[in-house]
Amino acid sequence: MKSVLTGAAVTLGLLLASIGSAQASNTAAHQPTPQARQHGIDRAGEAYAGWLQNTSTSAAPAEMAPTASVEGIDVSSHQGNVNWSAQWNAGKRFAYVKATEGNYYTNPYFAQQYNGSYNVGMIRGAYHFATPNDSSGANQATYFLAHGGGWSRDGKTLPGALDIEYNPYGATCYGLSQSAMVSWIRDFLNTYKARTGRDPVIYTNLDWWTRCTGNSTAFRTTNPLWVARYASAPGTLPGGWPVYTIWQYSSTPIDQDRFNGDMSRLTALANG
């Protein structure tokens, strides 16, 4: 019996060591750049939607603010436990919550944020911060789905969102060519849709999308656009999208979002 227990202990020790080594490796591979640290990203997993926004544009705004809209917010671990009643009282009616990053991180506040927004009556969804240099799009979509990124037709759940933007840990385009980036994005989107039946929302901005995908128009007719631009109007949209679905227009005092349409259209997006 002693030898069996000893063997089990050794096996457990090796397993824990392996997990610890993997976590250390992830941390080492995702050291935030000095610029990311200036934006509050101090360690692996802390990236968030719109952490670095280039708000300049060389063209006149092609898309103005909507005449009918619904106000919302997006949150990550940086917000901790959110006072959802206060957000509801401030007029927010929907929220996107960061669920995962890469294939190595889950938001420790996800349950409070995702369930809390739902419990006060908001329509909510989950988003995934992509790190395309770490693993395939299919791998990260699967990880996202396994950690809160799913969808159900309950009228209160938005389709999952792919946050694809500036890399806080290194090269802006994650070391991928423009064509390789488009292929990675397609891999993620196809995997998610195969599992849920929904086309994910794409969160991005004109500058990054142009640099890293060549301003690809591959997804303009299938995936709703969540565009980031901190200005008085959404401006020229990336990727040939004719309209945006959500506009992230400010980060003060929390990330502010505006749905392009009235409440009935937001509910329709949730229902698919």
GROMACS .gro file of C-alpha atoms in nm, residues 202-210 213 215-217 220 225-228 234-244:
model
   29
  202ILE     CA    1  -1.636   4.116  -3.436
  203TYR     CA    2  -1.488   4.390  -3.217
  204THR     CA    3  -1.211   4.589  -3.386
  205ASN     CA    4  -1.110   4.934  -3.509
  206LEU     CA    5  -1.022   5.083  -3.846
  207ASP     CA    6  -0.649   5.128  -3.782
  208TRP     CA    7  -0.576   4.776  -3.657
  209TRP     CA    8  -0.805   4.606  -3.911
  210THR     CA    9  -0.639   4.791  -4.197
  213THR     CA   10  -0.599   4.219  -4.230
  215ASN     CA   11  -0.888   4.597  -4.447
  216SER     CA   12  -1.042   4.263  -4.543
  217THR     CA   13  -1.407   4.264  -4.647
  220ARG     CA   14  -1.888   4.228  -4.380
  225LEU     CA   15  -1.945   4.484  -3.636
  226TRP     CA   16  -1.863   4.625  -3.293
  227VAL     CA   17  -1.643   4.919  -3.384
  228ALA     CA   18  -1.418   5.110  -3.146
  234PRO     CA   19  -1.801   5.614  -3.542
  235GLY     CA   20  -1.619   5.745  -3.849
  236THR     CA   21  -1.513   5.540  -4.149
  237LEU     CA   22  -1.593   5.177  -4.080
  238PRO     CA   23  -1.336   4.902  -4.134
  239GLY     CA   24  -1.366   4.607  -4.369
  240GLY     CA   25  -1.635   4.747  -4.596
  241TRP     CA   26  -1.907   4.697  -4.332
  242PRO     CA   27  -2.204   4.901  -4.452
  243VAL     CA   28  -2.320   4.965  -4.095
  244TYR     CA   29  -2.199   4.903  -3.743
   0.00000   0.00000   0.00000
